[in-house]
Short mmCIF file of C-alpha atoms and ligand atoms in Angstrom, two decimals:
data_model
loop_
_atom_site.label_atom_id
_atom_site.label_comp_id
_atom_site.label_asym_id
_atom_site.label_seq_id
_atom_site.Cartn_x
_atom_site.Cartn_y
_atom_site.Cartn_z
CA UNK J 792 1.14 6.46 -30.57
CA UNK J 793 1.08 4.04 -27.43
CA UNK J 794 -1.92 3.38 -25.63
CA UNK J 795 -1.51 4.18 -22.20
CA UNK J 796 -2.16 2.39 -19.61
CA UNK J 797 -4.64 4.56 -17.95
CA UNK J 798 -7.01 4.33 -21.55
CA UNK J 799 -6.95 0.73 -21.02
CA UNK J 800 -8.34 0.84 -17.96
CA UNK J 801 -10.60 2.80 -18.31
CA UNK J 802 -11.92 1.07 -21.43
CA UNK J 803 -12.35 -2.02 -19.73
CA UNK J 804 -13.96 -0.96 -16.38
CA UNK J 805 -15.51 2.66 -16.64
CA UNK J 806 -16.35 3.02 -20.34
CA UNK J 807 -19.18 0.84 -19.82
CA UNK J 808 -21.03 3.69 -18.18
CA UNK J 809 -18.38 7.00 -19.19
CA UNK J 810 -18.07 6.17 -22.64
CA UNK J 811 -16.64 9.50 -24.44
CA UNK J 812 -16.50 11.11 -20.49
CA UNK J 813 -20.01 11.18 -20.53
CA UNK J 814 -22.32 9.70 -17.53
CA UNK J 815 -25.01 7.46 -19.12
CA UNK J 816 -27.12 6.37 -15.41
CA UNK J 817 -26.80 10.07 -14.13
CA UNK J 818 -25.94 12.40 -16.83
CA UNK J 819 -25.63 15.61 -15.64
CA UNK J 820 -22.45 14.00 -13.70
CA UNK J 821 -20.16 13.66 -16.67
CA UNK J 822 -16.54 13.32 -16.81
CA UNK J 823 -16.09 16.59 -18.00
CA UNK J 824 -13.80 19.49 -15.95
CA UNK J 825 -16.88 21.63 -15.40
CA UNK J 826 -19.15 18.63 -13.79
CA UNK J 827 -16.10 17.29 -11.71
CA UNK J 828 -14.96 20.45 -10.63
CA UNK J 829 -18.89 21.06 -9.42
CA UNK J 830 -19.77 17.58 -8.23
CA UNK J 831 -16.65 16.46 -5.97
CA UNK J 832 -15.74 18.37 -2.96
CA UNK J 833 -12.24 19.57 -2.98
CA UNK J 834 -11.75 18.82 -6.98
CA UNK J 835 -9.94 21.91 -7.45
CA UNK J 836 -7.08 21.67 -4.88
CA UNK J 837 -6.48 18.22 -5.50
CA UNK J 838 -8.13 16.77 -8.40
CA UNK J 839 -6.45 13.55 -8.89
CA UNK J 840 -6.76 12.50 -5.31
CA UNK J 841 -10.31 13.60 -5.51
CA UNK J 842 -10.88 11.40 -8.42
CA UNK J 843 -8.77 8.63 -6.84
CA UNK J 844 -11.37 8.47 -3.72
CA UNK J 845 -14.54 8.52 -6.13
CA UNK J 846 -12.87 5.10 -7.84
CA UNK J 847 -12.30 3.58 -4.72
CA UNK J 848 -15.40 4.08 -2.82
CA UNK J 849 -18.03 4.30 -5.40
CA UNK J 850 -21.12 6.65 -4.66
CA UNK J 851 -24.58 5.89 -5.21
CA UNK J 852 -25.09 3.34 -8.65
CA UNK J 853 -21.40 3.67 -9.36
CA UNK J 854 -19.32 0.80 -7.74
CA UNK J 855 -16.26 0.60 -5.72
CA UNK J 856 -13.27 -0.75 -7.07
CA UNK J 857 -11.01 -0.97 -4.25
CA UNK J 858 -11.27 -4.38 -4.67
CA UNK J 859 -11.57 -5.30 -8.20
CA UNK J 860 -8.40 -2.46 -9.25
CA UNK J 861 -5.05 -2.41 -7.77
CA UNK J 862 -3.74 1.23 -5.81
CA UNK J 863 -1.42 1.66 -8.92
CA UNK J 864 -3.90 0.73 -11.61
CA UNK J 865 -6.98 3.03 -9.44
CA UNK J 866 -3.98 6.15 -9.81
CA UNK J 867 -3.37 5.33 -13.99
CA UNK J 868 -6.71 5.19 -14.32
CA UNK J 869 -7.42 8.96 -12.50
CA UNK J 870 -4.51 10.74 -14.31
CA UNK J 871 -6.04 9.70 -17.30
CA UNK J 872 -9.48 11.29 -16.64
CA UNK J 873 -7.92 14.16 -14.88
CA UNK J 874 -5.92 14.47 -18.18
CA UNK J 875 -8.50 13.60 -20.49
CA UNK J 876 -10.71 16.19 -18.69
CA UNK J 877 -8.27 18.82 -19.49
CA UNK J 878 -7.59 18.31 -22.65
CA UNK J 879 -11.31 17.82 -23.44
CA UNK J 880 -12.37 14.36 -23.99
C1 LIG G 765 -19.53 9.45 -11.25
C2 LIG G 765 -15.10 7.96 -12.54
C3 LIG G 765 -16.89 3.53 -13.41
C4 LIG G 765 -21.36 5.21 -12.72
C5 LIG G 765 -18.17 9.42 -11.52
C6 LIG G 765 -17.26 10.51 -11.28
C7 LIG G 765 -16.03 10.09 -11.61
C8 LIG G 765 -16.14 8.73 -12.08
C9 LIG G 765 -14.72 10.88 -11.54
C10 LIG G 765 -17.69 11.90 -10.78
C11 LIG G 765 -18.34 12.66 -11.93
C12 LIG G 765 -19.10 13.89 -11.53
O1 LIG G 765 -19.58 13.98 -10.38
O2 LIG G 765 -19.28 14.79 -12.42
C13 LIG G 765 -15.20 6.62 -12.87
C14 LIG G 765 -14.07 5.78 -13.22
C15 LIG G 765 -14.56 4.52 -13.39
C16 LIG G 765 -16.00 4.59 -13.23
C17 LIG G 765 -12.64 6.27 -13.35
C18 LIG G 765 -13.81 3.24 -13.65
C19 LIG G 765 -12.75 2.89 -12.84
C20 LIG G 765 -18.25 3.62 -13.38
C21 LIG G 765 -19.17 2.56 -13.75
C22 LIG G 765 -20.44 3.04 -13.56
C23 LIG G 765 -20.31 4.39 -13.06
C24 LIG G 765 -18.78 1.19 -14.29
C25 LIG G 765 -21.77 2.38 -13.81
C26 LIG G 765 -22.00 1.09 -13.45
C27 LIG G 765 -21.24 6.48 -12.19
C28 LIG G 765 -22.35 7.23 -11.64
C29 LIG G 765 -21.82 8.44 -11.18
C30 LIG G 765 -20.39 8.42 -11.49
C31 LIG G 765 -23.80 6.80 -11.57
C32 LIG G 765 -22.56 9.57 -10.47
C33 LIG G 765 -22.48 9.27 -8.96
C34 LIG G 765 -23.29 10.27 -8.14
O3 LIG G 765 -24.50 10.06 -8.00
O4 LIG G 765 -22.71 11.26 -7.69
N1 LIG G 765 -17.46 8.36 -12.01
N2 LIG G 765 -16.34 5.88 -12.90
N3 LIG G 765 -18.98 4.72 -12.97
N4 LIG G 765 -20.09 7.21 -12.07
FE1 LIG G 765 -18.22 6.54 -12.46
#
């Protein structure tokens, strides 16, 4: 099967610390639907976007990558945990 896009990117800039969805500096905050949909305000209604913000600004020892990822690359990247986190990672 093709690698998507979104799996690449998050291989080379979030697995470092999410490896398998997991959260290895704070690990109660996983990648997992029932952490993000219990950490991040307003996950349920819109759950990509939610994600999207998170990437972009950082929070506490996770960086922002506004600057390192590109708008379209930040989006691949937040459908792909969004999906991953539904279809159990
Ligand atoms: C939390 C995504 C890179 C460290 C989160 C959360 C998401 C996320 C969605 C919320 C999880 C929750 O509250 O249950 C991503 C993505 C990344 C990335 C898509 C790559 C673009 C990283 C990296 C690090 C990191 C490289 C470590 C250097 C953390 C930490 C938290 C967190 C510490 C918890 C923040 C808090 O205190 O609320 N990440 N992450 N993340 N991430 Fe990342």
């Amino acid at each position: 099967a093709e690698i998507s896009t979104g799996s690449v990117i998050f291989n080379a800039n979030c697995a470092s610390c999410h490896i398998g969805g997991a959260n290895i500096l704070v690990e109660h905050k996983t990648l997992q639907k029932s952490a993000l949909s219990k950490y991040l305000e307003n996950y349920d209604t819109d759950p990509i976007q939610t994600i999207i913000n998170q990437v972009q600004k950082g929070k506490s020892a996770m960086p922002a990558f506004k600057n390192k990822l590109s708008e379209q690359e930040i989006l691949e990247v937040a459908a792909y945990v969004f999906q991953k986190s539904e279809t159990g990672w």
